[in-house]
Amino acid sequence: MGFERICSVIYLYAILLVIFSSPAKVIAGDIVHDDDSAPKKPGCNNVFILVKVQTWVDGKEDAEFVGVGARFGPTIVSKEKNANQVHLTRSNPRDCCSPPKQKFAGDVVMVDRGNCKFTAKANFAEAAGASAVLIINNQKELYKMVCEPDETDLDIQIPAVLLPQDAGASLEKMLSNSSSVSVQLYSPRRPVVDIAEVFLWLMAVGTILCASYWSAWSAREAAIEQDRFLKDASDDLPDIKSGSGSNGVDINTTSAVLFVVIASCFLVVLYKLMSSWFLELLVVLFCIGGVEGLQTCLVAVLSSFRWFKHTARSFIKIPFFGAVSYLTLAVLPFCIAFAVLWAVYRNLSFAWIGQDILGIALIITVLQIVRVPNLKVGTVLLSCAFMYDIFWVFVSKKFFKESVMIVVARGDRSGEDGIPMLLKIPRLFDPWGGYSIIGFGDILLPGLLVTFALRYDWLAKKNLRGGYFLWAMLAYGLGLLITYVALNLMDGHGQPALLYIVPFTLGTFIMLGRKRGDLKTLWYRGEPERICPHVRLESPQEI
C-alpha cells in the first residue's frame, strides 16, 4: 500500500469516527424531563406546553422568550390575537415564598425559582392580585413545574410559566433600564407534521439512493474490468481482494466493533470538552471532509459529460498526492471556497443549505468508498450501532445525570446550535421555529447495508422486485418514518433513530435472505456465485 493510499485510509477513518460519534437521532425541544413521573391530580393535570412571552419596552415591541407552562393553573390562550398585553413587575420578595409587600393589580409578576414550592409562589402571587406569574429558572434549561405528592385541593386561577435563566436576565435588564415593560403570553399549537420533516426524509432516502447506485455501478465496472483482465492474462495473476474496487475499503467485524468503542470514547470527549474552541475544531474537520466529498461528487458528475472527459482522464503528478486529474484541480478551488464561506457565515439563517450540501456530499463519498463485504459484518456493525444509540441517549442519564448525546447534539456547552455533523431543515410552518435534524450516522450506517444490497443485486443479475435493494430501501424509509412518528408522539424527547431503523432494515434483509435461501451466501460470501464471468466480483477461492 503506497503513501497516498495510507493517508487516504487514515483520513477516511478519522472522518468516519467523527460521523459515527455525531448525534444519531432527531431532537425536539430543550425541556428537561426530571418531573415526568409526578402524578396528575385534580387542579394539577395540565398538559405541558411551550409558551411564548412577547415583550414591549416603553410601548415598543422587543424580544420574545419561550417558556413552559405549569401542570397547574388555567389554560393559556393559543392565539396571539386573544392574548392581552399586561404590565410586568418584580416581586418583593424576589422568590415570592411569602406574601408580597405590594399589590399587583392585574400585573404579570416575575419571581425567582427556589426556596418554596411552585404552587406556593403562584398562590401568593394570585392573592396579591397578579394575573400571571413568570418563574425564572436557576439554569438555562426548561424544567416542568408539577405539584408535590402531598398537595391536594389545588385551585390556582392564574397561569404560571417557567422561563430559562438567560431570559430572566434579559427581563431583569429591561425592568431596570425602562419605565414600562409589558408582556403577552400565548401558546400557539404546533402542527402534527411539518413540511420540513417530509423534506428531511426525502433527503435521507435520496442520499442513500444516490450512493447505492454509484457504489453498485462502480462495483460492476470493477468486476467487468477484472474479468477482461483475467480473460487476457492466463498466467501470473495478481492477488486481488474480493469485492473491493481499487478505491474501496472493506469493513471487517473487528473494525465494526472498534468503531462503536472508539466512537463512544470520542462522544465522551465531545461531552466533556464541548466549548466554543472545540466546536471550531469540529467545524474545520467538517469542512475538510465536506471539501473532499464535494469535489469527489462534482468530478464524478462532470466526468459523465463529454466536454469534461478529456480533463478528467488527463493527470498531473503532485508530490504526496500522486496523480491528480486536471478536472479535480479545476473543481477543488470552488469546493474550498464553498466550505470556507459556509464556515464564516454558518450562523446565518440560510447557512443550513451549505451544511446540508457539504454533508450529503460527504456521506455519498463515504458510502462510495467504505463497503460492507457481507451480511455478517453488516449485522455486527448495525447491532453495535443500535446498542450505542440506545445507551448514549437513554442509559447515559444514569451515569452522567443527563443524556450525553442530546447534550452534545444541542451544543449546550458550546454557546452555539450544536455540532455541524447533522442534516437540518428549518421548520417552515412551525410557530416555534427551530430545525428538524438528523445525524449523519442515521444515514451512513444503514446506508452501508443498503448499498451492499444493490451491489449484490446487480452482480447477481436480480430484478428490482426479486432482489434485496428495493426491500432494504423501503425498510429504511419506513424505519425513518416511524422515528418521526415517535418523535411527534413524545414531544420534547430526543429519539435515537437507529432504535427504529436498524430492526426494520436489518430484519427485512435477514428474513428475505432466509426465505429465498440466499442467507448463507449473503452472510459469508457477500457476493453471488460466478454464474456469468462478466457480472460478478472476483472470488479469492477461484484465483
XYZ file of C-alpha atoms in Angstrom:
543
model
C 0.000 0.000 0.000
C 1.512 3.331 -1.083
C 1.830 6.537 0.897
C -1.213 8.078 -0.775
C -3.341 5.027 -0.016
C -2.272 5.005 3.653
C -3.084 8.725 4.009
C -6.491 8.309 2.374
C -7.408 5.386 4.661
C -6.291 7.288 7.796
C -8.241 10.332 6.667
C -11.312 8.226 5.918
C -11.262 6.568 9.328
C -10.913 9.963 11.026
C -13.969 11.267 9.156
C -15.892 8.068 9.929
C -15.060 8.411 13.614
C -16.493 11.929 13.786
C -19.566 10.957 11.745
C -20.178 7.873 13.871
C -19.769 9.935 17.028
C -22.229 12.562 15.837
C -25.663 12.525 17.450
C -27.599 9.819 15.651
C -31.125 10.933 16.306
C -33.711 13.578 15.750
C -34.004 16.132 18.537
C -37.092 18.109 19.507
C -37.191 20.733 22.222
C -34.945 21.585 25.166
C -37.241 20.618 28.039
C -35.674 18.645 30.869
C -37.907 15.756 31.981
C -36.912 15.191 35.602
C -40.515 15.736 36.709
C -42.233 13.416 34.247
C -43.031 10.819 36.891
C -45.072 13.246 39.040
C -48.707 12.071 39.074
C -51.602 14.168 37.813
C -54.327 15.186 40.248
C -57.375 17.491 40.297
C -56.189 21.065 39.818
C -52.800 19.830 38.609
C -53.408 17.917 35.392
C -52.469 20.308 32.581
C -50.625 19.079 29.519
C -47.161 20.635 29.370
C -46.973 23.244 26.607
C -44.411 25.736 25.370
C -45.412 29.354 25.923
C -44.318 32.430 24.005
C -43.599 35.525 26.079
C -43.554 38.592 23.849
C -42.243 41.795 25.445
C -42.775 45.525 24.876
C -40.407 48.125 26.309
C -41.859 51.634 26.660
C -44.512 50.734 24.094
C -42.099 49.308 21.509
C -42.048 45.600 20.654
C -38.895 43.924 21.919
C -37.551 40.403 22.482
C -39.598 37.216 22.571
C -38.842 34.399 25.015
C -40.015 30.795 25.236
C -41.082 29.148 28.490
C -43.035 26.092 29.575
C -46.468 26.150 31.190
C -47.092 24.533 34.564
C -49.216 21.472 35.234
C -51.422 23.645 37.483
C -53.391 26.805 36.680
C -55.767 27.685 33.802
C -55.119 27.007 30.122
C -53.063 29.630 28.292
C -54.675 31.020 25.130
C -53.364 29.625 21.846
C -53.943 32.597 19.538
C -51.905 35.774 19.742
C -54.920 37.972 18.996
C -56.650 36.657 22.139
C -53.699 37.438 24.419
C -53.564 40.771 26.242
C -50.556 42.963 26.850
C -50.056 43.144 30.612
C -47.643 45.196 32.693
C -44.680 43.225 34.105
C -43.390 43.845 37.634
C -40.859 42.362 40.021
C -41.933 40.510 43.148
C -40.765 41.639 46.565
C -39.508 39.298 47.998
C -37.953 38.061 44.784
C -38.752 34.374 45.376
C -42.410 35.116 46.292
C -42.276 32.484 49.026
C -44.171 34.807 51.378
C -46.952 37.348 50.801
C -45.571 40.136 48.547
C -45.164 43.585 50.078
C -47.037 45.223 47.193
C -50.291 44.689 45.335
C -50.054 43.827 41.631
C -53.469 44.978 40.351
C -53.569 42.542 37.428
C -49.846 42.705 36.612
C -47.743 39.752 35.497
C -45.252 39.175 38.295
C -41.707 37.850 37.807
C -40.247 35.683 40.600
C -37.129 33.602 41.172
C -37.190 29.812 41.411
C -36.284 28.190 44.719
C -36.934 28.231 48.486
C -40.547 27.009 48.201
C -42.965 25.091 46.015
C -44.028 26.312 42.594
C -47.657 26.221 43.721
C -46.844 28.351 46.800
C -45.377 31.065 44.577
C -48.465 31.027 42.363
C -50.827 31.174 45.356
C -49.022 34.151 46.926
C -48.902 35.995 43.577
C -52.611 35.326 42.944
C -53.531 36.540 46.437
C -51.653 39.784 45.732
C -53.676 40.409 42.577
C -51.316 39.100 39.866
C -52.826 37.934 36.563
C -49.942 35.521 35.819
C -46.584 34.530 37.252
C -43.272 34.116 35.406
C -40.871 31.911 37.363
C -37.218 32.324 36.378
C -35.234 29.095 36.431
C -31.793 28.969 38.025
C -30.492 27.057 34.999
C -30.753 27.611 31.264
C -32.957 24.544 30.660
C -36.740 24.479 30.889
C -37.991 22.321 33.777
C -41.580 21.168 34.024
C -43.420 22.617 37.016
C -45.503 19.994 38.815
C -47.256 19.638 42.148
C -45.865 17.863 45.181
C -47.361 14.453 46.055
C -48.822 15.763 49.329
C -50.634 18.732 47.742
C -54.426 18.412 47.497
C -57.415 20.644 46.666
C -55.406 22.909 44.379
C -57.374 25.788 42.879
C -54.849 28.130 41.257
C -56.591 30.533 38.874
C -53.620 32.298 37.265
C -51.243 30.775 34.664
C -47.650 30.029 35.658
C -44.787 29.904 33.162
C -41.189 28.928 33.801
C -38.521 30.779 31.795
C -34.837 29.849 31.424
C -32.123 31.725 33.284
C -30.943 33.810 30.325
C -34.489 35.011 29.621
C -34.779 36.112 33.237
C -31.553 38.091 32.968
C -32.873 39.897 29.889
C -36.172 40.728 31.573
C -34.334 41.964 34.642
C -32.295 44.301 32.461
C -35.438 45.598 30.762
C -37.078 46.355 34.110
C -34.035 48.193 35.456
C -33.456 50.294 32.298
C -37.049 51.128 31.318
C -40.029 52.889 32.761
C -42.549 50.376 31.479
C -42.312 46.712 30.418
C -45.336 44.695 29.333
C -45.675 41.083 28.223
C -48.079 38.901 26.275
C -48.484 35.180 26.994
C -49.831 32.707 24.440
C -49.137 29.148 23.303
C -49.622 28.566 19.551
C -50.348 24.988 18.588
C -47.598 23.112 16.810
C -48.637 21.273 13.594
C -48.653 17.484 13.798
C -46.375 17.229 10.748
C -44.176 19.995 9.386
C -43.120 20.012 5.741
C -39.504 20.161 6.950
C -39.779 16.573 8.194
C -41.000 15.461 4.768
C -38.067 17.150 3.033
C -35.601 15.741 5.565
C -36.996 12.246 4.979
C -36.593 12.727 1.210
C -33.034 13.995 1.692
C -32.019 10.990 3.779
C -33.628 8.455 1.426
C -32.337 10.267 -1.674
C -28.776 10.360 -0.303
C -28.732 6.599 0.233
C -30.352 6.051 -3.165
C -27.673 8.060 -5.000
C -24.834 6.500 -3.017
C -26.189 2.982 -3.613
C -26.364 3.334 -7.400
C -22.933 4.926 -7.547
C -21.425 2.176 -5.401
C -23.154 -0.598 -7.367
C -22.133 0.921 -10.687
C -18.508 1.186 -9.528
C -18.539 -2.410 -8.281
C -19.978 -3.685 -11.570
C -17.477 -1.695 -13.640
C -14.631 -3.014 -11.480
C -15.902 -6.583 -11.883
C -16.193 -6.243 -15.671
C -12.724 -4.722 -15.892
C -11.351 -7.512 -13.746
C -12.999 -10.132 -15.944
C -11.397 -8.617 -19.012
C -8.025 -8.698 -17.342
C -8.444 -12.323 -16.261
C -9.533 -13.269 -19.761
C -6.463 -11.676 -21.343
C -3.959 -12.910 -18.775
C -3.706 -16.650 -18.221
C -0.575 -16.617 -16.082
C 0.850 -14.640 -13.156
C -2.490 -13.494 -11.835
C -2.186 -10.733 -9.229
C -3.591 -11.027 -5.751
C -6.824 -9.015 -5.967
C -9.076 -8.686 -2.937
C -12.609 -9.924 -3.288
C -15.425 -7.441 -3.540
C -13.381 -4.270 -3.306
C -12.635 -1.907 -6.107
C -9.376 -0.085 -6.354
C -10.686 2.719 -4.183
C -12.836 0.695 -1.764
C -12.194 -0.044 1.903
C -13.942 -3.115 3.316
C -15.061 -3.132 6.955
C -14.482 -6.298 8.961
C -16.128 -7.453 12.195
C -13.255 -6.250 14.353
C -13.313 -2.730 12.929
C -17.125 -2.684 13.240
C -16.891 -3.303 16.987
C -13.938 -0.939 17.404
C -15.862 1.825 15.663
C -18.506 1.680 18.385
C -15.983 1.555 21.232
C -13.825 4.390 19.891
C -16.875 6.414 18.885
C -18.197 6.131 22.456
C -14.892 7.419 23.796
C -14.930 10.265 21.296
C -18.504 11.145 22.255
C -17.470 11.423 25.906
C -14.604 13.691 24.828
C -17.117 15.847 22.946
C -19.329 15.926 26.037
C -16.510 16.862 28.425
C -14.636 19.300 26.189
C -17.549 20.858 24.323
C -16.824 24.587 24.144
C -16.587 27.284 21.505
C -12.967 26.469 20.616
C -13.681 22.742 20.401
C -16.658 23.399 18.157
C -14.400 25.457 15.896
C -12.134 22.423 15.609
C -15.094 20.249 14.583
C -16.137 22.855 12.027
C -12.649 22.733 10.481
C -12.749 18.930 10.345
C -16.226 19.009 8.824
C -15.068 21.492 6.189
C -12.124 19.271 5.244
C -14.431 16.285 4.850
C -17.012 18.379 3.033
C -14.430 19.658 0.539
C -13.255 16.110 -0.149
C -16.826 14.852 -0.565
C -17.968 17.765 -2.714
C -15.042 17.598 -5.115
C -15.386 13.813 -5.444
C -19.087 14.115 -6.302
C -18.594 17.033 -8.682
C -15.750 15.299 -10.530
C -17.872 12.153 -10.883
C -20.843 14.126 -12.250
C -18.815 16.340 -14.601
C -16.862 13.348 -15.921
C -20.076 11.979 -17.391
C -20.262 14.942 -19.796
C -18.185 14.653 -22.944
C -16.887 18.233 -22.586
C -15.025 17.262 -19.411
C -13.936 13.706 -20.253
C -10.542 14.764 -21.564
C -9.662 16.806 -18.451
C -10.979 14.006 -16.238
C -8.636 11.490 -17.926
C -5.595 13.781 -18.020
C -3.436 13.635 -14.905
C -0.609 15.550 -13.325
C 1.645 14.141 -10.629
C 1.707 16.152 -7.386
C 4.081 15.363 -4.502
C 2.454 13.469 -1.587
C -0.837 13.201 -3.523
C 0.218 11.246 -6.590
C -1.616 11.541 -9.894
C -4.443 14.104 -9.810
C -6.719 14.853 -12.749
C -6.921 18.334 -14.225
C -10.653 18.298 -13.594
C -10.036 17.744 -9.882
C -7.624 20.689 -9.788
C -10.197 22.862 -11.546
C -13.036 21.900 -9.171
C -11.064 21.993 -5.913
C -10.848 25.826 -5.521
C -14.622 26.105 -5.861
C -15.137 23.414 -3.197
C -12.698 25.081 -0.807
C -14.334 28.480 -1.318
C -17.790 26.966 -0.741
C -16.722 25.327 2.549
C -14.943 28.468 3.784
C -17.964 30.661 3.044
C -20.203 28.244 4.927
C -17.833 28.216 7.922
C -17.703 32.032 8.037
C -21.462 32.550 7.678
C -22.691 29.356 9.342
C -24.737 31.264 11.940
C -26.927 32.968 9.347
C -30.488 31.766 8.799
C -29.773 30.259 5.356
C -26.472 28.561 6.274
C -28.262 25.233 6.698
C -28.287 24.907 2.892
C -24.493 24.878 2.689
C -24.232 22.499 5.650
C -26.631 20.052 4.012
C -24.811 20.204 0.659
C -21.439 19.508 2.278
C -22.936 16.818 4.496
C -24.734 14.968 1.708
C -21.629 15.045 -0.491
C -19.530 13.692 2.390
C -21.993 10.870 3.149
C -22.250 9.847 -0.521
C -18.458 9.798 -0.834
C -18.021 7.702 2.306
C -20.683 5.234 1.140
C -18.872 5.024 -2.187
C -15.522 4.226 -0.535
C -16.451 2.222 2.579
C -18.113 -1.131 1.958
C -19.758 -3.868 3.962
C -18.352 -7.082 2.397
C -21.106 -9.393 3.661
C -24.232 -9.522 5.789
C -22.306 -10.799 8.810
C -20.247 -7.624 9.048
C -23.340 -5.503 8.359
C -25.213 -7.241 11.194
C -22.367 -6.724 13.657
C -21.972 -3.063 12.694
C -25.663 -2.165 12.866
C -26.251 -4.183 16.035
C -23.402 -2.382 17.779
C -24.668 0.970 16.492
C -28.163 0.054 17.729
C -26.868 -0.515 21.270
C -24.590 2.539 21.032
C -27.518 4.795 20.165
C -29.785 3.494 22.927
C -27.063 3.662 25.564
C -25.944 7.228 24.886
C -29.481 8.597 24.523
C -31.234 6.813 27.389
C -28.895 4.800 29.641
C -26.210 7.503 29.901
C -28.607 9.549 32.064
C -27.935 7.165 34.953
C -24.188 7.783 34.822
C -23.951 11.435 33.732
C -27.270 12.789 35.152
C -28.256 13.825 31.604
C -28.384 12.321 28.124
C -24.846 12.692 26.777
C -25.834 12.513 23.130
C -28.653 15.033 23.434
C -26.403 17.490 25.280
C -23.765 17.167 22.544
C -26.376 17.485 19.791
C -27.799 20.692 21.273
C -24.336 22.118 21.897
C -25.307 23.151 25.429
C -21.719 23.929 26.427
C -20.557 25.427 23.145
C -22.651 28.578 23.039
C -23.849 27.630 19.528
C -26.553 25.444 17.996
C -24.861 22.074 18.227
C -22.185 20.354 16.209
C -22.222 20.536 12.386
C -22.405 16.760 11.781
C -26.126 16.968 11.042
C -28.526 17.470 8.175
C -31.139 20.039 9.104
C -34.065 21.946 7.614
C -35.913 24.829 9.300
C -39.455 24.022 10.407
C -41.270 26.207 7.911
C -44.814 26.164 9.302
C -43.996 25.677 12.975
C -44.799 28.813 15.023
C -41.970 27.801 17.347
C -39.429 27.739 14.558
C -36.351 25.576 15.072
C -34.987 22.808 12.879
C -35.759 19.205 12.058
C -32.409 17.442 12.192
C -30.916 14.008 11.635
C -27.418 12.787 12.454
C -25.054 11.624 9.726
C -24.876 8.227 11.419
C -28.593 7.641 10.837
C -27.942 7.805 7.095
C -24.434 6.440 6.807
C -24.685 3.276 8.903
C -27.937 1.861 7.433
C -26.738 3.141 4.054
C -23.773 0.748 4.182
C -26.206 -2.181 4.270
C -28.485 -0.753 1.585
C -25.575 -0.116 -0.819
C -24.385 -3.667 -0.178
C -27.860 -4.905 -1.163
C -27.804 -3.114 -4.527
C -24.255 -4.283 -5.319
C -25.324 -7.850 -4.646
C -28.471 -7.486 -6.788
C -26.578 -6.094 -9.762
C -23.841 -8.703 -9.606
C -26.414 -11.490 -9.187
C -28.476 -10.043 -12.074
C -31.593 -9.878 -9.902
C -34.519 -7.714 -10.914
C -35.782 -4.990 -8.628
C -38.615 -6.984 -7.084
C -36.657 -10.218 -6.808
C -33.606 -8.568 -5.271
C -32.870 -7.099 -1.848
C -32.247 -3.426 -2.560
C -35.872 -2.381 -3.052
C -36.994 -4.001 0.195
C -33.996 -2.693 2.151
C -34.685 0.800 0.828
C -38.369 0.569 1.746
C -37.463 -0.748 5.189
C -35.094 2.171 5.781
C -37.702 4.698 4.671
C -40.335 3.094 6.900
C -37.982 2.965 9.872
C -37.160 6.658 9.481
C -40.865 7.456 9.144
C -41.598 5.600 12.387
C -38.852 7.679 14.022
C -40.688 10.880 13.143
C -43.975 9.433 14.346
C -42.389 8.510 17.680
C -40.795 11.951 17.881
C -44.146 13.698 17.452
C -45.892 11.372 19.903
C -43.226 12.034 22.544
C -42.902 15.782 22.084
C -39.725 17.158 23.573
C -37.941 13.812 23.943
C -34.848 13.088 21.865
C -35.305 9.890 19.881
C -32.480 7.598 18.695
C -33.358 6.992 15.055
C -31.372 3.743 14.851
C -33.687 2.295 17.500
C -36.334 2.126 14.754
C -34.249 1.984 11.564
C -31.977 -0.952 12.429
C -34.726 -3.529 13.227
C -36.623 -2.599 10.049
C -33.621 -2.602 7.712
C -31.594 -5.469 9.119
C -34.628 -7.585 9.997
C -36.064 -7.268 6.484
C -32.745 -8.233 4.888
C -32.218 -11.311 7.072
C -35.790 -12.579 6.754
C -35.777 -12.198 2.965
C -32.398 -13.904 2.675
C -33.590 -16.848 4.751
C -36.855 -17.155 2.841
C -35.088 -17.140 -0.537
C -32.287 -19.467 0.500
C -29.552 -16.844 -0.024
C -28.763 -16.218 3.636
C -25.620 -18.361 3.742
C -24.192 -16.695 0.632
C -25.108 -13.232 1.885
C -23.755 -13.946 5.354
C -20.333 -15.321 4.439
C -19.524 -14.532 0.789
C -21.406 -11.309 0.302
C -21.429 -11.865 -3.455
C -23.264 -14.269 -5.755
C -21.864 -17.420 -7.260
C -19.987 -16.895 -10.508
C -22.782 -17.515 -12.978
C -21.560 -15.090 -15.609
C -17.845 -14.177 -15.751
C -18.629 -10.599 -16.707
C -21.136 -9.842 -13.938
C -19.594 -10.744 -10.603
C -16.824 -9.850 -8.190
C -13.622 -11.893 -8.139
C -13.614 -14.698 -5.612
C -10.293 -15.463 -3.898
C -11.039 -19.226 -3.882
C -11.097 -19.247 -7.696
C -7.868 -17.375 -8.340
